[in-house]
CSV table of C-alpha atoms in Angstrom, one decimal:
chain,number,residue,atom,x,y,z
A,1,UNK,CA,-12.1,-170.5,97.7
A,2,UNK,CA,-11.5,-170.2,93.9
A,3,UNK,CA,-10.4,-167.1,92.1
A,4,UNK,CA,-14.4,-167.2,90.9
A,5,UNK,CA,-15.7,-167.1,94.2
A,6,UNK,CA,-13.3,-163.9,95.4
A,7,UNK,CA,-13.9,-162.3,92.4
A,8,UNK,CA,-18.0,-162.2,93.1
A,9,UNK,CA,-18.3,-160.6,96.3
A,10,UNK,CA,-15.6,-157.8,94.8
A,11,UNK,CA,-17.7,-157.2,92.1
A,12,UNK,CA,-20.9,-157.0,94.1
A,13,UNK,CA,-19.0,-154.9,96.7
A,14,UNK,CA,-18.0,-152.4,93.4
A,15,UNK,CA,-22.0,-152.2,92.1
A,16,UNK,CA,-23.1,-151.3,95.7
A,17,UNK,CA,-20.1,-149.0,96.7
A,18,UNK,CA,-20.9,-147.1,92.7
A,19,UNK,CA,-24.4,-147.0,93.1
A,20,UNK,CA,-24.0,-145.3,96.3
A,21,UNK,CA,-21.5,-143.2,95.4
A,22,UNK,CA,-23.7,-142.1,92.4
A,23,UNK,CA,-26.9,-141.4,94.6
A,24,UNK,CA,-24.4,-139.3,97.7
A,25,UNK,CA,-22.6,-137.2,94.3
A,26,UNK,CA,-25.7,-136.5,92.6
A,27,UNK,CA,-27.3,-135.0,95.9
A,28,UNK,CA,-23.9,-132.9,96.7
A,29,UNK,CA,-23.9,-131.6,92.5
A,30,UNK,CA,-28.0,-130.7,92.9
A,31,UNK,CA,-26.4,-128.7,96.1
A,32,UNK,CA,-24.0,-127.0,94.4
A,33,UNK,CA,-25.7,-126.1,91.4
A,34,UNK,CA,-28.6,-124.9,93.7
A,35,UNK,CA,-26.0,-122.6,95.1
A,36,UNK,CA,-24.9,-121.6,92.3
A,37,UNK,CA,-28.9,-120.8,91.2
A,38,UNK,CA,-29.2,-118.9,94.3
A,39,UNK,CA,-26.1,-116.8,93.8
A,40,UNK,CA,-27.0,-116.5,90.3
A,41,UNK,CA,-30.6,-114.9,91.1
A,42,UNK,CA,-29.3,-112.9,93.5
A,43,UNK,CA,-26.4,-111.5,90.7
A,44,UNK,CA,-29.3,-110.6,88.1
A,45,UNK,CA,-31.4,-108.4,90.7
A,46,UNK,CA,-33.9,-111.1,91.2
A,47,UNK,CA,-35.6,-112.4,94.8
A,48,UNK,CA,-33.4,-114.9,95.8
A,49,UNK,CA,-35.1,-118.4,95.2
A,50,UNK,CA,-37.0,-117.1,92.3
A,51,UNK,CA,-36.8,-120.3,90.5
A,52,UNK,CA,-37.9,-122.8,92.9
A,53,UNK,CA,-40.8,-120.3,93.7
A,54,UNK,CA,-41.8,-120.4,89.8
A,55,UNK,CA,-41.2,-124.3,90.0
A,56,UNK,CA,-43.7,-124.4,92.6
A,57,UNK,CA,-46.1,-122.5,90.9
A,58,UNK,CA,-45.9,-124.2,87.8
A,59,UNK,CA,-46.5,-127.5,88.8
A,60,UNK,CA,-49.3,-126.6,91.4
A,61,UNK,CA,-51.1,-123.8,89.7
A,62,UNK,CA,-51.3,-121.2,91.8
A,63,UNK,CA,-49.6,-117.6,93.0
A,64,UNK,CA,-49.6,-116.7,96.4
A,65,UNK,CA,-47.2,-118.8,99.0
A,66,UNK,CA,-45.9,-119.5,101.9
A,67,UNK,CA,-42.5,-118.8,102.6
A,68,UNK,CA,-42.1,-122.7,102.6
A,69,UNK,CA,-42.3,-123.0,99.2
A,70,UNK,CA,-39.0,-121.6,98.0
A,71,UNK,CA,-37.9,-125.3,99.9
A,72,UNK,CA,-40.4,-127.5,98.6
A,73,UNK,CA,-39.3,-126.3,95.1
A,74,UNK,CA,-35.4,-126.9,96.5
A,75,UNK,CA,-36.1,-130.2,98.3
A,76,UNK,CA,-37.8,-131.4,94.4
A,77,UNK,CA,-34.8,-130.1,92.7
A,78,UNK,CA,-32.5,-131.7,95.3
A,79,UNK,CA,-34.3,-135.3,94.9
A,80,UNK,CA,-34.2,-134.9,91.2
A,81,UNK,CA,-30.3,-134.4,91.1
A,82,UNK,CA,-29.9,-137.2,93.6
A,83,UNK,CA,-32.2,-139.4,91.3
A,84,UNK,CA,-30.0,-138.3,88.6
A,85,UNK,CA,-26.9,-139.2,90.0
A,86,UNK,CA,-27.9,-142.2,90.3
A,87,UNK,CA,-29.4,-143.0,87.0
A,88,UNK,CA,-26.1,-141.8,84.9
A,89,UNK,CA,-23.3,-143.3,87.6
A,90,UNK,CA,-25.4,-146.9,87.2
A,91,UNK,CA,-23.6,-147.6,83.8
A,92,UNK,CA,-20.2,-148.0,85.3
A,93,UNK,CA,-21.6,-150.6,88.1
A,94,UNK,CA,-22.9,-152.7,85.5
A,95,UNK,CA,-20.0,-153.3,84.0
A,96,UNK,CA,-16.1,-153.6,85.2
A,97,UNK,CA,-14.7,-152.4,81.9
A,98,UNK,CA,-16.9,-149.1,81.7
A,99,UNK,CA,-15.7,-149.0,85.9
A,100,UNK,CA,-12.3,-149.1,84.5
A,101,UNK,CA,-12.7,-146.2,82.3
A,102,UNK,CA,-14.5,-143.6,84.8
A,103,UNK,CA,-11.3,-143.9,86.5
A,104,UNK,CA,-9.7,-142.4,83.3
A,105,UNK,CA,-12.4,-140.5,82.0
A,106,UNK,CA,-15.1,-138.9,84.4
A,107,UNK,CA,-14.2,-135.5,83.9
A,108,UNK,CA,-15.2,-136.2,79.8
A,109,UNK,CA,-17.9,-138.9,80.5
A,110,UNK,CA,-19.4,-136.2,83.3
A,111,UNK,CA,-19.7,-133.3,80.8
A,112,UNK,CA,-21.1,-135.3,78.3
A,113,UNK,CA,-23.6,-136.7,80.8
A,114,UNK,CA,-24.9,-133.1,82.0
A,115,UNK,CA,-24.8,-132.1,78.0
A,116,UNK,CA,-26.9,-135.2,77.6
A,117,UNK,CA,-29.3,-134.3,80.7
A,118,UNK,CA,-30.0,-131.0,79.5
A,119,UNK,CA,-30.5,-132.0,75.9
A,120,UNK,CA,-33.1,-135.1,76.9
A,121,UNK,CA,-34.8,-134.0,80.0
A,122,UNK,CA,-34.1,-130.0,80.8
A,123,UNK,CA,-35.1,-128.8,77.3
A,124,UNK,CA,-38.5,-130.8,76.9
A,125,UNK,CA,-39.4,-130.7,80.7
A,126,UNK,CA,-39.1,-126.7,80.4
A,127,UNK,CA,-40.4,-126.0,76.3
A,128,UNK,CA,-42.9,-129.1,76.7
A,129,UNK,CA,-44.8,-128.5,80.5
A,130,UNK,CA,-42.9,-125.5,82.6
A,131,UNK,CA,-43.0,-123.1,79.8
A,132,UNK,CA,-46.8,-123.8,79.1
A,133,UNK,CA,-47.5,-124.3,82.9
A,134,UNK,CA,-45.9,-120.5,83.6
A,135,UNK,CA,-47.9,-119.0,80.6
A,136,UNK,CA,-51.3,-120.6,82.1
A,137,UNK,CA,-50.2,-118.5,85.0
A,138,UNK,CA,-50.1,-115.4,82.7
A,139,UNK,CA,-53.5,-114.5,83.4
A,140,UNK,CA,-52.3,-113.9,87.6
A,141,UNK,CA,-49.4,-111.7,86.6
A,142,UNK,CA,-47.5,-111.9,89.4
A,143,UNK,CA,-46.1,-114.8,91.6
A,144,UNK,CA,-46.3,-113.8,95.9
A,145,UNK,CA,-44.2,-115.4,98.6
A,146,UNK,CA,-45.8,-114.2,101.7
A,147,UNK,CA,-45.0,-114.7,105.6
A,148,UNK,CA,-47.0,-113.8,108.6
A,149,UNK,CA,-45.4,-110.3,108.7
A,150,UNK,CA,-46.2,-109.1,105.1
A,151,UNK,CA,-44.9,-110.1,101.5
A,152,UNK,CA,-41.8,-111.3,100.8
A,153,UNK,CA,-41.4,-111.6,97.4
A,154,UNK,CA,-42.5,-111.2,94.1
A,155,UNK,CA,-41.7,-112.1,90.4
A,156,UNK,CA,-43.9,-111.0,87.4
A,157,UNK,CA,-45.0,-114.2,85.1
A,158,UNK,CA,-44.2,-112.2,82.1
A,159,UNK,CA,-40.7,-111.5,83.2
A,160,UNK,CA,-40.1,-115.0,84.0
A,161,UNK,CA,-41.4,-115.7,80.3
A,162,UNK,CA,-39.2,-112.9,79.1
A,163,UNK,CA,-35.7,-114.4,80.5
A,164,UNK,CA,-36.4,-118.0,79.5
A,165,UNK,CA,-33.8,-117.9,77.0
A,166,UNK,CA,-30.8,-116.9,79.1
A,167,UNK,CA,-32.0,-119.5,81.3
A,168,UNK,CA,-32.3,-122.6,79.3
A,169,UNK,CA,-28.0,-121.4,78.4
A,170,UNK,CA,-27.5,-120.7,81.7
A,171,UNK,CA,-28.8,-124.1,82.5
A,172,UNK,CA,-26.2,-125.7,79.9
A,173,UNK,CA,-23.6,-124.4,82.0
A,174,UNK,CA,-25.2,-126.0,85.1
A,175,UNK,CA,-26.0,-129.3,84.1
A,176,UNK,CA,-22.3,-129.4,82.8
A,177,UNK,CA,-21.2,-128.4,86.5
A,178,UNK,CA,-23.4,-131.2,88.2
A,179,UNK,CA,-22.6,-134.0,85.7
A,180,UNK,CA,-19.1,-133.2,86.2
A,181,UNK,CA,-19.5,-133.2,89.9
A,182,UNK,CA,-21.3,-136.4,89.6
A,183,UNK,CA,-18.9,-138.7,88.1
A,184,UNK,CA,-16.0,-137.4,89.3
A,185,UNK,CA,-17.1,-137.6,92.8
A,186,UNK,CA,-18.8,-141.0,92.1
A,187,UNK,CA,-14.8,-142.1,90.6
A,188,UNK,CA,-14.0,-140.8,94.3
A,189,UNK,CA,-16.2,-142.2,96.7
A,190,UNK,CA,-16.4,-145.8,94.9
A,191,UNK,CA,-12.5,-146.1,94.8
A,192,UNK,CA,-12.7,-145.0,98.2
A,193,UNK,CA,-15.2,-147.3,99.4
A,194,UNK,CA,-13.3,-150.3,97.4
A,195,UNK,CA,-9.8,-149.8,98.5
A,196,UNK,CA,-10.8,-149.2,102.0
C-alpha cells in the first residue's frame, strides 16, 4: 500500500468523523442556548417557553395551544441548530488545511460563525417573516397555552412586539454561545474520533 492509498481512507475517516462531530455539537449548542432561553424567560418575568410558544404561533397562525406546543417550537429550534452545526463545521471537512486550523482557531472561527448566523439568517428570518407573522396575530391579542385542567399560559402579541429589540441583542449573545459551542466541540469530537 502506497503513502496515497493510506492517506485516502484517513482523509475520508476525517470528513465523516467532522461532519458528525458538527451535526452531535450543533444539537448539544441548540440545547444549551435553549437553556439558556428558558432561564432567560423565566429571569424577565415571562411564562417559561414563551418563545417557542410565539414560534409556534407564528408559523401556524393561530392562538390557543396545547401544552405540546412549547416542544414542537423546541424540537424545530433543536433541528435547526443541529442543521446548523452541520452546515458551518462542513468547511473544515472539505479541506485538511482549514481542519488544521480549527485546531488553532475554533474559539475565533466559532464566534465569527454565530456573528455570521445571526447577521444572515436570525435578523431576516425575524424582521422579514416572524415579525410580520406576530403582527398578523395582532388582531388576537393574546397567545393561550392551555391543558385539560385550565390555562396555562399567556403572553400578549403586543408585548411580544414591544421586546423585539432586546431580543434580536439578546440573540447576538446566543448565537455567539452556540457557534462557539459548535466548533469547539466539533475540534473535540473529530480529534477524538481520529486519534482513537
Amino acid at each position: 500500500m502506497t503513502i496515497h492509498d493510506k492517506r485516502i481512507p484517513r482523509q475520508k475517516n476525517q470528513v465523516l468523523s467532522v461532519i458528525a462531530s458538527g451535526a452531535a455539537s450543533g444539537l448539544i449548542g441548540s440545547l444549551a442556548v435553549s437553556a439558556l432561553i428558558l432561564l432567560a424567560e423565566r429571569v424577565a418575568g415571562l411564562p417559561v417557553g414563551t418563545f417557542y410558544l410565539t414560534l409556534v404561533s407564528a408559523i401556524s397562525q393561530g392562538h390557543d395551544y396545547s401544552i405540546y406546543a412549547i416542544m414542537q417550537g423546541m424540537l424545530l429550534h433543536i433541528l435547526a441548530g443541529t442543521v446548523l452545526g452541520l452546515a458551518i463545521s462542513s468547511p473544515f471537512a472539505l479541506s485538511s488545511r482549514a481542519y488544521s486550523s480549527l485546531g488553532r482557531a475554533a474559539p475565533a472561527y466559532g464566534l465569527v460563525a454565530g456573528v455570521l448566523i445571526w447577521a444572515v439568517l436570525f435578523l431576516p428570518l425575524t424582521y422579514g417573516i416572524m415579525i410580520p407573522l406576530l403582527k398578523s396575530l395582532d388582531g388576537q391579542s393574546v397567545i393561550r397555552q392551555s391543558a385539560p385542567t385550565g390555562e396555562l399560559s399567556k403572553i400578549a402579541v403586543s408585548d411580544m412586539l414591544a421586546m423585539i429589540d432586546r431580543i434580536v441583542y439578546t440573540a447576538l449573545a446566543f448565537n455567539m454561545l452556540f457557534g462557539l459551542i459548535v466548533l469547539v466541540s466539533t475540534r473535540a469530537f473529530s480529534q477524538a474520533a481520529i486519534h482513537r
